[in-house]
Amino acid sequence: MKEKSFYLTSLGCAKNTVDSSSMAALLLQEGYTQVRRPSHAKLLIVNTCGFIQPSREEAIHILQELARKKRPGQFLVAAGCLTERFSRMVVEQVPQVDGILGTKNWMDIVSLAARLRAENPPKTLFNLPESTQLSRDEVGVSRATVQGGSAYLKIADGCHRPCAFCTIPLIKGTTTSRPVSAIIQDVQNLQEQGVQELILIAQDTTSYGWDLGLKDGLAVLLEEILKSTPHIPWIRLLYTYPGYVTNRLIELMASQPQILPYLDMPLQHAHPGILTRMRRPANMDWVYKTLEKMRKAIPGLTLRTTFIVGYPGETETEFQTLLDFVAEIRFDHVGVFPFSFEAGTASEPLGDPVPPEIKQERLEKVMLLQQDISQQNNQAQIGKTLQVIIEGREDTISVGRSYRDAPEIDGLIFAEGKAAIGKIVPVKITGALPYDLLGHIQQS
Ligand code: SF4
């Protein structure tokens, strides 16, 4: 076991993966080596997710597993969202944890590691921020994580929206946007590395620049990215907030071929009463009009959304409104989650009155309906040739995604033929499954 070696496992969403990549980059700069096996590392780091109860349970389980096999001289660090809110609980359940690092100050990983190695403290060291704001994260390392030919790039963190069910503002504080110049620097480096797909992420990408005093900040940022990186063919937006997809943003998406015609807009529900209780934008008229406007302006637009079912007090009628909406809009991709009760959120006083079996039943109803719609939407792709970014290969089958699919959350294309990972190649679509497509690679 090398003195300066670390093992890092990252849980949760792509935003957490970016923080993990940045922590790893800081440690590598300090002369650490990253190892694949926990038994070979001096420092064991788990970058946890604490968004909802199942993610907290998973994080505790992984920490306990590492703790069980921990050897003398090894240090176990719990970092990330779970530790930001529940550090005491983590130490109670996993007393072998040597260091706690809050998600707001992931950039302190090097100093925390140095203290652990130098002091070998008998009790857990806590490194949690005093401020409710995210710490400044421009510390000389990239805020991106590269996977094959794609890169997630964090443009902001934290959230200032008031959604009643969400713990993110409690964990991360309000929106903190990165300066445009720092983002451009990262994008240029990614372009030099040959990245083909740039995926912009934040808790809410449409609030980018709000705290910097920028008006229409996401559109402003995209214009700068387009100017400085003409060689990244695909730019994808995730996590947009209803009401803040502006005309300028729509025009940009419609006129700039680099920006993929793909929009991920988590709507959470379709009944104005529920949306009001969720403290979300409840103007469904705006939603209908905007989706129609976007579909007209952007040919081939792929729409993705997510919904919560079983929100406190959700009646059969309110749920039916959601089903009708899904049937009418015919989204390309829909994610559905059962409501998860979270103490400390604005919805806490509402309790969790909808029984789990009703939540599950409603979830399945939406998914079943959507499965049919997705199958029909996929069927309509047969005969078309789509550009596909290759993510993997087995024998003579290459696996990838077209502009219609974001990594991890949407479908895949299985294509006969060989192509290099990270390349974008034309694929003729020959078959459709509910979520995935089949095809063969065209010779270019
Ligand atoms: S916009 Fe998203 S991250 Fe922000 S409070 Fe609402 S659900 Fe949470």
Tab-separated table of C-alpha atoms in Angstrom, residues 37-440:
chain	number	residue	atom	x	y	z
A	37	ARG	CA	-8.869	-1.991	-5.347
A	38	PRO	CA	-9.700	-0.673	-1.880
A	39	SER	CA	-7.140	-3.025	-0.326
A	40	HIS	CA	-4.348	-1.228	-2.243
A	41	ALA	CA	-5.230	2.291	-1.050
A	42	LYS	CA	-4.161	4.306	1.954
A	43	LEU	CA	-7.162	6.583	1.528
A	44	LEU	CA	-10.665	5.219	0.894
A	45	ILE	CA	-13.111	7.876	-0.280
A	46	VAL	CA	-16.851	7.454	-0.798
A	47	ASN	CA	-18.498	10.442	-2.459
A	48	THR	CA	-22.027	9.856	-1.212
A	49	CYS	CA	-25.489	10.820	-2.415
A	50	GLY	CA	-28.069	11.904	0.163
A	51	PHE	CA	-30.936	13.015	-2.044
A	52	ILE	CA	-33.562	10.508	-0.880
A	53	GLN	CA	-33.766	7.647	1.635
A	54	PRO	CA	-32.767	4.821	-0.777
A	55	SER	CA	-29.619	6.725	-1.817
A	56	ARG	CA	-28.743	7.315	1.852
A	57	GLU	CA	-29.141	3.612	2.608
A	58	GLU	CA	-26.919	2.682	-0.333
A	59	ALA	CA	-24.199	5.090	0.812
A	60	ILE	CA	-24.251	3.752	4.379
A	61	HIS	CA	-24.095	0.187	3.086
A	62	ILE	CA	-21.032	0.914	0.927
A	63	LEU	CA	-19.301	2.749	3.781
A	64	GLN	CA	-20.007	-0.172	6.117
A	65	GLU	CA	-18.597	-2.634	3.592
A	66	LEU	CA	-15.375	-0.641	3.246
A	67	ALA	CA	-15.201	-0.186	7.028
A	68	ARG	CA	-15.516	-3.934	7.574
A	69	LYS	CA	-12.481	-4.642	5.402
A	70	LYS	CA	-10.483	-1.595	6.501
A	71	ARG	CA	-6.946	-2.439	7.562
A	72	PRO	CA	-4.677	-0.642	10.058
A	73	GLY	CA	-3.138	2.402	8.400
A	74	GLN	CA	-6.044	2.965	6.035
A	75	PHE	CA	-8.303	6.010	6.359
A	76	LEU	CA	-11.954	6.031	5.386
A	77	VAL	CA	-13.420	9.352	4.220
A	78	ALA	CA	-17.140	9.970	3.703
A	79	ALA	CA	-17.665	12.928	1.365
A	80	GLY	CA	-20.627	14.287	-0.589
A	81	CYS	CA	-24.269	15.148	-0.107
A	82	LEU	CA	-25.092	12.681	2.680
A	83	THR	CA	-22.353	13.987	4.950
A	84	GLU	CA	-23.396	17.582	4.400
A	85	ARG	CA	-26.705	17.033	6.200
A	86	PHE	CA	-26.282	13.842	8.168
A	87	SER	CA	-22.651	13.725	9.301
A	88	ARG	CA	-23.513	12.609	12.859
A	89	MET	CA	-25.716	9.819	11.571
A	90	VAL	CA	-22.886	8.647	9.276
A	91	VAL	CA	-20.451	8.455	12.195
A	92	GLU	CA	-23.015	6.690	14.394
A	93	GLN	CA	-23.707	4.065	11.749
A	94	VAL	CA	-20.122	3.747	10.510
A	95	PRO	CA	-17.876	4.590	13.481
A	96	GLN	CA	-14.766	3.528	11.517
A	97	VAL	CA	-15.101	6.673	9.339
A	98	ASP	CA	-11.960	8.773	9.898
A	99	GLY	CA	-12.867	11.890	7.943
A	100	ILE	CA	-16.057	13.697	6.966
A	101	LEU	CA	-15.955	16.073	4.016
A	102	GLY	CA	-18.993	18.188	3.166
A	103	THR	CA	-20.095	18.407	-0.443
A	104	LYS	CA	-19.777	22.186	-0.383
A	105	ASN	CA	-16.017	21.895	0.240
A	106	TRP	CA	-14.933	18.852	-1.732
A	107	MET	CA	-11.857	20.915	-2.697
A	108	ASP	CA	-10.467	20.385	0.837
A	109	ILE	CA	-9.805	16.704	0.119
A	110	VAL	CA	-6.019	17.232	-0.121
A	111	SER	CA	-5.728	19.050	3.224
A	112	LEU	CA	-8.049	16.551	4.932
A	113	ALA	CA	-5.988	13.646	3.572
A	114	ALA	CA	-2.758	15.308	4.737
A	115	ARG	CA	-4.159	15.816	8.244
A	116	LEU	CA	-5.319	12.225	8.478
A	117	ARG	CA	-1.922	10.910	7.405
A	118	ALA	CA	0.035	13.253	9.670
A	119	GLU	CA	-2.117	13.142	12.801
A	120	ASN	CA	-3.801	9.731	12.599
A	121	PRO	CA	-6.505	11.265	14.821
A	122	PRO	CA	-8.276	8.965	17.280
A	123	LYS	CA	-11.658	10.534	16.479
A	124	THR	CA	-13.404	11.385	13.211
A	125	LEU	CA	-12.177	14.643	11.664
A	126	PHE	CA	-15.033	16.846	10.460
A	127	ASN	CA	-14.485	19.175	7.542
A	128	LEU	CA	-17.847	20.811	7.028
A	129	PRO	CA	-18.435	24.356	5.777
A	130	GLU	CA	-19.645	27.026	8.139
A	131	SER	CA	-21.326	28.884	5.315
A	132	THR	CA	-24.669	27.899	3.845
A	133	GLN	CA	-23.204	28.813	0.431
A	134	LEU	CA	-21.172	26.526	-1.774
A	135	SER	CA	-17.448	27.145	-1.526
A	136	ARG	CA	-15.644	28.709	-4.470
A	137	ASP	CA	-14.867	25.786	-6.732
A	138	GLU	CA	-12.375	27.347	-9.151
A	139	VAL	CA	-9.314	25.666	-7.684
A	140	GLY	CA	-7.353	24.950	-10.828
A	141	VAL	CA	-8.900	21.625	-11.792
A	142	SER	CA	-11.482	20.856	-14.417
A	143	ARG	CA	-15.149	20.697	-13.377
A	144	ALA	CA	-15.864	18.025	-15.945
A	145	THR	CA	-15.894	14.275	-16.076
A	146	VAL	CA	-15.108	12.517	-19.349
A	147	GLN	CA	-16.671	9.184	-20.298
A	148	GLY	CA	-15.616	7.946	-23.741
A	149	GLY	CA	-16.397	10.731	-26.208
A	150	SER	CA	-18.778	12.560	-23.839
A	151	ALA	CA	-18.132	14.960	-20.989
A	152	TYR	CA	-20.422	16.257	-18.280
A	153	LEU	CA	-19.505	19.835	-17.454
A	154	LYS	CA	-20.796	21.527	-14.334
A	155	ILE	CA	-21.795	25.129	-14.985
A	156	ALA	CA	-23.399	25.849	-11.591
A	157	ASP	CA	-24.326	24.117	-8.385
A	158	GLY	CA	-26.898	24.609	-5.650
A	159	CYS	CA	-30.446	25.753	-6.279
A	160	HIS	CA	-32.566	28.776	-5.420
A	161	ARG	CA	-35.914	27.328	-6.472
A	162	PRO	CA	-38.461	26.657	-3.741
A	163	CYS	CA	-39.684	23.116	-4.654
A	164	ALA	CA	-41.334	21.828	-1.487
A	165	PHE	CA	-40.159	18.200	-1.785
A	166	CYS	CA	-36.502	18.810	-2.517
A	167	THR	CA	-33.511	18.590	-0.195
A	168	ILE	CA	-30.981	20.050	-2.630
A	169	PRO	CA	-31.166	23.650	-1.362
A	170	LEU	CA	-30.690	22.251	2.194
A	171	ILE	CA	-27.662	20.254	1.086
A	172	LYS	CA	-26.009	22.608	-1.369
A	173	GLY	CA	-27.392	26.050	-0.623
A	174	THR	CA	-28.486	28.504	-3.259
A	175	THR	CA	-27.383	28.674	-6.917
A	176	THR	CA	-23.673	29.355	-7.347
A	177	SER	CA	-22.699	29.795	-10.997
A	178	ARG	CA	-19.195	29.361	-12.307
A	179	PRO	CA	-17.707	32.357	-14.156
A	180	VAL	CA	-18.159	32.223	-17.944
A	181	SER	CA	-14.372	32.452	-18.435
A	182	ALA	CA	-13.719	29.370	-16.249
A	183	ILE	CA	-16.326	27.353	-18.124
A	184	ILE	CA	-14.862	28.391	-21.482
A	185	GLN	CA	-11.409	27.316	-20.308
A	186	ASP	CA	-12.776	23.866	-19.398
A	187	VAL	CA	-14.661	23.594	-22.689
A	188	GLN	CA	-11.541	24.443	-24.693
A	189	ASN	CA	-9.555	21.797	-22.832
A	190	LEU	CA	-12.296	19.257	-23.522
A	191	GLN	CA	-12.252	20.202	-27.202
A	192	GLU	CA	-8.480	19.642	-27.281
A	193	GLN	CA	-8.999	16.215	-25.707
A	194	GLY	CA	-11.300	15.344	-28.616
A	195	VAL	CA	-14.574	15.313	-26.667
A	196	GLN	CA	-17.496	14.983	-29.088
A	197	GLU	CA	-20.431	15.563	-26.779
A	198	LEU	CA	-20.548	18.277	-24.142
A	199	ILE	CA	-23.323	17.868	-21.576
A	200	LEU	CA	-24.031	20.953	-19.509
A	201	ILE	CA	-25.269	20.189	-16.004
A	202	ALA	CA	-26.351	22.042	-12.873
A	203	GLN	CA	-29.231	21.507	-10.468
A	204	ASP	CA	-31.134	23.793	-12.822
A	205	THR	CA	-29.233	24.862	-15.943
A	206	THR	CA	-31.733	27.616	-16.770
A	207	SER	CA	-30.799	29.486	-13.596
A	208	TYR	CA	-27.208	29.762	-14.803
A	209	GLY	CA	-25.880	33.279	-14.199
A	210	TRP	CA	-28.781	34.331	-11.945
A	211	ASP	CA	-26.347	35.028	-9.097
A	212	LEU	CA	-23.841	36.711	-11.454
A	213	GLY	CA	-26.461	39.245	-12.529
A	214	LEU	CA	-26.720	37.790	-16.035
A	215	LYS	CA	-30.041	38.014	-17.831
A	216	ASP	CA	-30.818	34.906	-19.888
A	217	GLY	CA	-27.535	33.499	-18.584
A	218	LEU	CA	-27.778	30.044	-20.157
A	219	ALA	CA	-28.279	31.524	-23.631
A	220	VAL	CA	-25.392	33.962	-23.033
A	221	LEU	CA	-23.148	31.105	-21.930
A	222	LEU	CA	-24.117	28.931	-24.904
A	223	GLU	CA	-23.300	31.768	-27.294
A	224	GLU	CA	-19.828	32.056	-25.744
A	225	ILE	CA	-19.306	28.279	-25.901
A	226	LEU	CA	-20.316	28.198	-29.566
A	227	LYS	CA	-17.840	30.997	-30.366
A	228	SER	CA	-14.902	29.400	-28.598
A	229	THR	CA	-15.392	25.712	-29.393
A	230	PRO	CA	-16.555	25.149	-32.946
A	231	HIS	CA	-15.168	21.594	-33.036
A	232	ILE	CA	-17.383	19.965	-30.431
A	233	PRO	CA	-20.212	18.673	-32.621
A	234	TRP	CA	-22.779	17.966	-29.887
A	235	ILE	CA	-23.831	20.178	-26.984
A	236	ARG	CA	-26.617	18.822	-24.785
A	237	LEU	CA	-28.620	20.565	-22.065
A	238	LEU	CA	-29.954	18.744	-19.042
A	239	TYR	CA	-32.180	19.870	-16.134
A	240	THR	CA	-34.065	22.916	-17.423
A	241	TYR	CA	-36.774	24.510	-15.273
A	242	PRO	CA	-40.286	25.225	-16.593
A	243	GLY	CA	-40.907	28.903	-17.138
A	244	TYR	CA	-37.255	29.700	-17.746
A	245	VAL	CA	-36.824	28.185	-21.189
A	246	THR	CA	-36.750	31.577	-22.881
A	247	ASN	CA	-37.389	32.586	-26.484
A	248	ARG	CA	-33.694	33.400	-26.868
A	249	LEU	CA	-32.793	29.878	-25.736
A	250	ILE	CA	-35.348	28.315	-28.086
A	251	GLU	CA	-34.040	30.409	-31.005
A	252	LEU	CA	-30.493	29.362	-30.225
A	253	MET	CA	-31.458	25.692	-30.114
A	254	ALA	CA	-33.349	26.068	-33.378
A	255	SER	CA	-30.589	27.866	-35.250
A	256	GLN	CA	-27.365	26.272	-33.977
A	257	PRO	CA	-26.784	22.715	-35.192
A	258	GLN	CA	-24.175	22.140	-32.469
A	259	ILE	CA	-26.880	22.385	-29.796
A	260	LEU	CA	-28.761	19.114	-29.901
A	261	PRO	CA	-32.530	19.261	-30.410
A	262	TYR	CA	-33.041	17.578	-27.044
A	263	LEU	CA	-34.682	19.141	-24.037
A	264	ASP	CA	-34.851	17.705	-20.556
A	265	MET	CA	-37.473	19.620	-18.583
A	266	PRO	CA	-38.510	17.947	-15.319
A	267	LEU	CA	-42.168	18.959	-14.907
A	268	GLN	CA	-42.868	16.842	-11.774
A	269	HIS	CA	-46.648	16.889	-12.301
A	270	ALA	CA	-49.383	18.195	-14.587
A	271	HIS	CA	-52.141	19.122	-12.141
A	272	PRO	CA	-52.025	22.803	-11.108
A	273	GLY	CA	-53.211	21.946	-7.573
A	274	ILE	CA	-50.388	19.491	-7.005
A	275	LEU	CA	-47.860	21.810	-8.651
A	276	THR	CA	-48.955	24.616	-6.332
A	277	ARG	CA	-48.554	22.337	-3.306
A	278	MET	CA	-45.133	21.377	-4.674
A	279	ARG	CA	-44.331	25.112	-4.931
A	280	ARG	CA	-43.540	24.594	-8.603
A	281	PRO	CA	-44.688	26.691	-11.592
A	282	ALA	CA	-48.371	25.745	-11.944
A	283	ASN	CA	-49.192	27.518	-15.182
A	284	MET	CA	-49.948	24.530	-17.407
A	285	ASP	CA	-51.000	26.902	-20.166
A	286	TRP	CA	-47.365	28.047	-20.386
A	287	VAL	CA	-46.205	24.432	-20.525
A	288	TYR	CA	-48.552	23.539	-23.391
A	289	LYS	CA	-47.722	26.706	-25.346
A	290	THR	CA	-43.964	26.390	-24.843
A	291	LEU	CA	-43.835	22.739	-25.826
A	292	GLU	CA	-45.854	23.508	-28.937
A	293	LYS	CA	-43.641	26.489	-29.780
A	294	MET	CA	-40.499	24.404	-29.338
A	295	ARG	CA	-41.785	21.530	-31.430
A	296	LYS	CA	-42.631	23.959	-34.235
A	297	ALA	CA	-39.286	25.773	-34.079
A	298	ILE	CA	-37.002	22.764	-33.604
A	299	PRO	CA	-37.567	19.900	-36.038
A	300	GLY	CA	-37.090	16.446	-34.547
A	301	LEU	CA	-37.059	17.816	-30.989
A	302	THR	CA	-36.724	15.088	-28.362
A	303	LEU	CA	-38.479	15.859	-25.088
A	304	ARG	CA	-37.643	14.283	-21.771
A	305	THR	CA	-39.351	14.901	-18.447
A	306	THR	CA	-39.735	13.433	-14.962
A	307	PHE	CA	-42.761	13.168	-12.688
A	308	ILE	CA	-43.391	12.473	-9.028
A	309	VAL	CA	-46.393	10.295	-8.178
A	310	GLY	CA	-47.996	9.933	-4.756
A	311	TYR	CA	-47.232	13.485	-3.640
A	312	PRO	CA	-49.064	14.155	-0.349
A	313	GLY	CA	-52.778	14.500	-1.021
A	314	GLU	CA	-52.596	13.416	-4.684
A	315	THR	CA	-56.164	12.380	-5.523
A	316	GLU	CA	-57.274	9.947	-8.225
A	317	THR	CA	-58.533	12.926	-10.247
A	318	GLU	CA	-55.205	14.728	-9.951
A	319	PHE	CA	-53.368	11.583	-10.950
A	320	GLN	CA	-55.698	11.120	-13.921
A	321	THR	CA	-54.774	14.650	-15.074
A	322	LEU	CA	-51.156	13.536	-15.114
A	323	LEU	CA	-51.974	10.415	-17.135
A	324	ASP	CA	-54.014	12.452	-19.637
A	325	PHE	CA	-51.153	14.913	-19.986
A	326	VAL	CA	-48.624	12.132	-20.661
A	327	ALA	CA	-50.963	10.643	-23.276
A	328	GLU	CA	-51.492	14.009	-24.940
A	329	ILE	CA	-47.933	15.364	-25.065
A	330	ARG	CA	-46.296	12.080	-26.042
A	331	PHE	CA	-42.869	12.753	-24.565
A	332	ASP	CA	-39.959	10.763	-25.937
A	333	HIS	CA	-38.623	9.888	-22.484
A	334	VAL	CA	-40.337	9.948	-19.102
A	335	GLY	CA	-38.872	9.165	-15.675
A	336	VAL	CA	-41.292	8.547	-12.787
A	337	PHE	CA	-40.416	8.569	-9.099
A	338	PRO	CA	-42.563	7.823	-6.071
A	339	PHE	CA	-42.727	10.728	-3.617
A	340	SER	CA	-40.021	10.376	-0.983
A	341	PHE	CA	-40.735	12.000	2.386
A	342	GLU	CA	-37.844	14.223	3.427
A	343	ALA	CA	-37.666	15.814	6.855
A	344	GLY	CA	-36.685	19.475	6.810
A	345	THR	CA	-38.263	20.235	3.446
A	346	ALA	CA	-41.261	22.525	2.992
A	347	SER	CA	-43.466	19.497	2.314
A	348	GLU	CA	-42.666	17.917	5.684
A	349	PRO	CA	-45.886	19.152	7.342
A	350	LEU	CA	-47.913	17.389	4.626
A	351	GLY	CA	-46.544	14.035	5.796
A	352	ASP	CA	-46.541	11.034	3.496
A	353	PRO	CA	-50.187	9.951	3.404
A	354	VAL	CA	-50.296	8.121	0.040
A	355	PRO	CA	-49.639	4.417	0.757
A	356	PRO	CA	-46.581	2.880	-0.954
A	357	GLU	CA	-48.696	0.393	-2.925
A	358	ILE	CA	-50.757	3.239	-4.436
A	359	LYS	CA	-47.571	5.099	-5.337
A	360	GLN	CA	-46.228	1.962	-7.007
A	361	GLU	CA	-49.500	1.358	-8.854
A	362	ARG	CA	-49.519	4.935	-10.166
A	363	LEU	CA	-45.862	4.727	-11.163
A	364	GLU	CA	-46.535	1.566	-13.146
A	365	LYS	CA	-49.575	3.104	-14.843
A	366	VAL	CA	-47.524	6.054	-16.117
A	367	MET	CA	-44.652	3.811	-17.192
A	368	LEU	CA	-46.956	1.417	-19.016
A	369	LEU	CA	-48.598	4.251	-20.893
A	370	GLN	CA	-45.228	5.767	-21.725
A	371	GLN	CA	-43.829	2.433	-22.864
A	372	ASP	CA	-46.395	2.321	-25.663
A	373	ILE	CA	-45.675	5.908	-26.661
A	374	SER	CA	-41.903	5.302	-26.627
A	375	GLN	CA	-42.325	2.173	-28.734
A	376	GLN	CA	-44.347	4.126	-31.318
A	377	ASN	CA	-41.851	7.025	-31.296
A	378	ASN	CA	-39.022	4.548	-31.767
A	379	GLN	CA	-40.910	2.765	-34.529
A	380	ALA	CA	-41.022	6.062	-36.431
A	381	GLN	CA	-37.199	6.074	-36.497
A	382	ILE	CA	-36.995	2.902	-38.614
A	383	GLY	CA	-35.490	3.629	-42.014
A	384	LYS	CA	-33.806	6.842	-40.839
A	385	THR	CA	-30.058	7.265	-40.567
A	386	LEU	CA	-29.045	8.724	-37.209
A	387	GLN	CA	-25.644	9.980	-36.102
A	388	VAL	CA	-24.581	7.845	-33.141
A	389	ILE	CA	-21.836	8.371	-30.574
A	390	ILE	CA	-20.230	4.999	-29.840
A	391	GLU	CA	-19.910	4.045	-26.156
A	392	GLY	CA	-18.971	0.368	-26.280
A	393	ARG	CA	-18.523	-2.700	-28.430
A	394	GLU	CA	-18.890	-6.415	-28.151
A	395	ASP	CA	-17.722	-8.564	-31.050
A	396	THR	CA	-19.384	-7.069	-34.123
A	397	ILE	CA	-22.036	-5.046	-32.283
A	398	SER	CA	-21.371	-1.410	-31.387
A	399	VAL	CA	-23.475	0.349	-28.757
A	400	GLY	CA	-24.150	4.052	-28.689
A	401	ARG	CA	-26.640	6.889	-28.521
A	402	SER	CA	-28.101	9.361	-30.988
A	403	TYR	CA	-29.057	12.970	-30.176
A	404	ARG	CA	-32.356	11.503	-28.888
A	405	ASP	CA	-30.729	9.855	-25.882
A	406	ALA	CA	-28.767	11.286	-22.971
A	407	PRO	CA	-26.272	8.955	-21.284
A	408	GLU	CA	-27.480	6.683	-18.480
A	409	ILE	CA	-31.077	7.948	-18.383
A	410	ASP	CA	-32.352	7.282	-21.939
A	411	GLY	CA	-32.105	4.451	-24.468
A	412	LEU	CA	-29.311	2.948	-26.532
A	413	ILE	CA	-28.740	1.965	-30.138
A	414	PHE	CA	-27.315	-1.479	-30.851
A	415	ALA	CA	-25.706	-1.406	-34.285
A	416	GLU	CA	-24.084	-4.105	-36.339
A	417	GLY	CA	-20.594	-3.062	-37.341
A	418	LYS	CA	-17.401	-1.899	-35.694
A	419	ALA	CA	-16.604	1.681	-34.757
A	420	ALA	CA	-14.171	3.264	-32.330
A	421	ILE	CA	-15.448	4.290	-28.894
A	422	GLY	CA	-16.016	8.034	-28.753
A	423	LYS	CA	-16.585	8.454	-32.501
A	424	ILE	CA	-19.833	9.671	-34.070
A	425	VAL	CA	-20.909	7.439	-36.957
A	426	PRO	CA	-24.035	7.148	-39.134
A	427	VAL	CA	-26.351	4.260	-38.257
A	428	LYS	CA	-29.293	3.129	-40.353
A	429	ILE	CA	-32.159	2.204	-38.003
A	430	THR	CA	-33.725	-1.169	-38.736
A	431	GLY	CA	-35.630	-2.100	-35.570
A	432	ALA	CA	-37.336	-0.608	-32.520
A	433	LEU	CA	-37.812	-1.781	-28.940
A	434	PRO	CA	-39.711	0.243	-26.309
A	435	TYR	CA	-36.574	2.056	-25.164
A	436	ASP	CA	-33.764	1.047	-27.524
A	437	LEU	CA	-33.157	0.951	-31.273
A	438	LEU	CA	-31.421	-1.529	-33.561
A	439	GLY	CA	-29.492	-0.746	-36.714
A	440	HIS	CA	-26.323	-1.094	-38.674
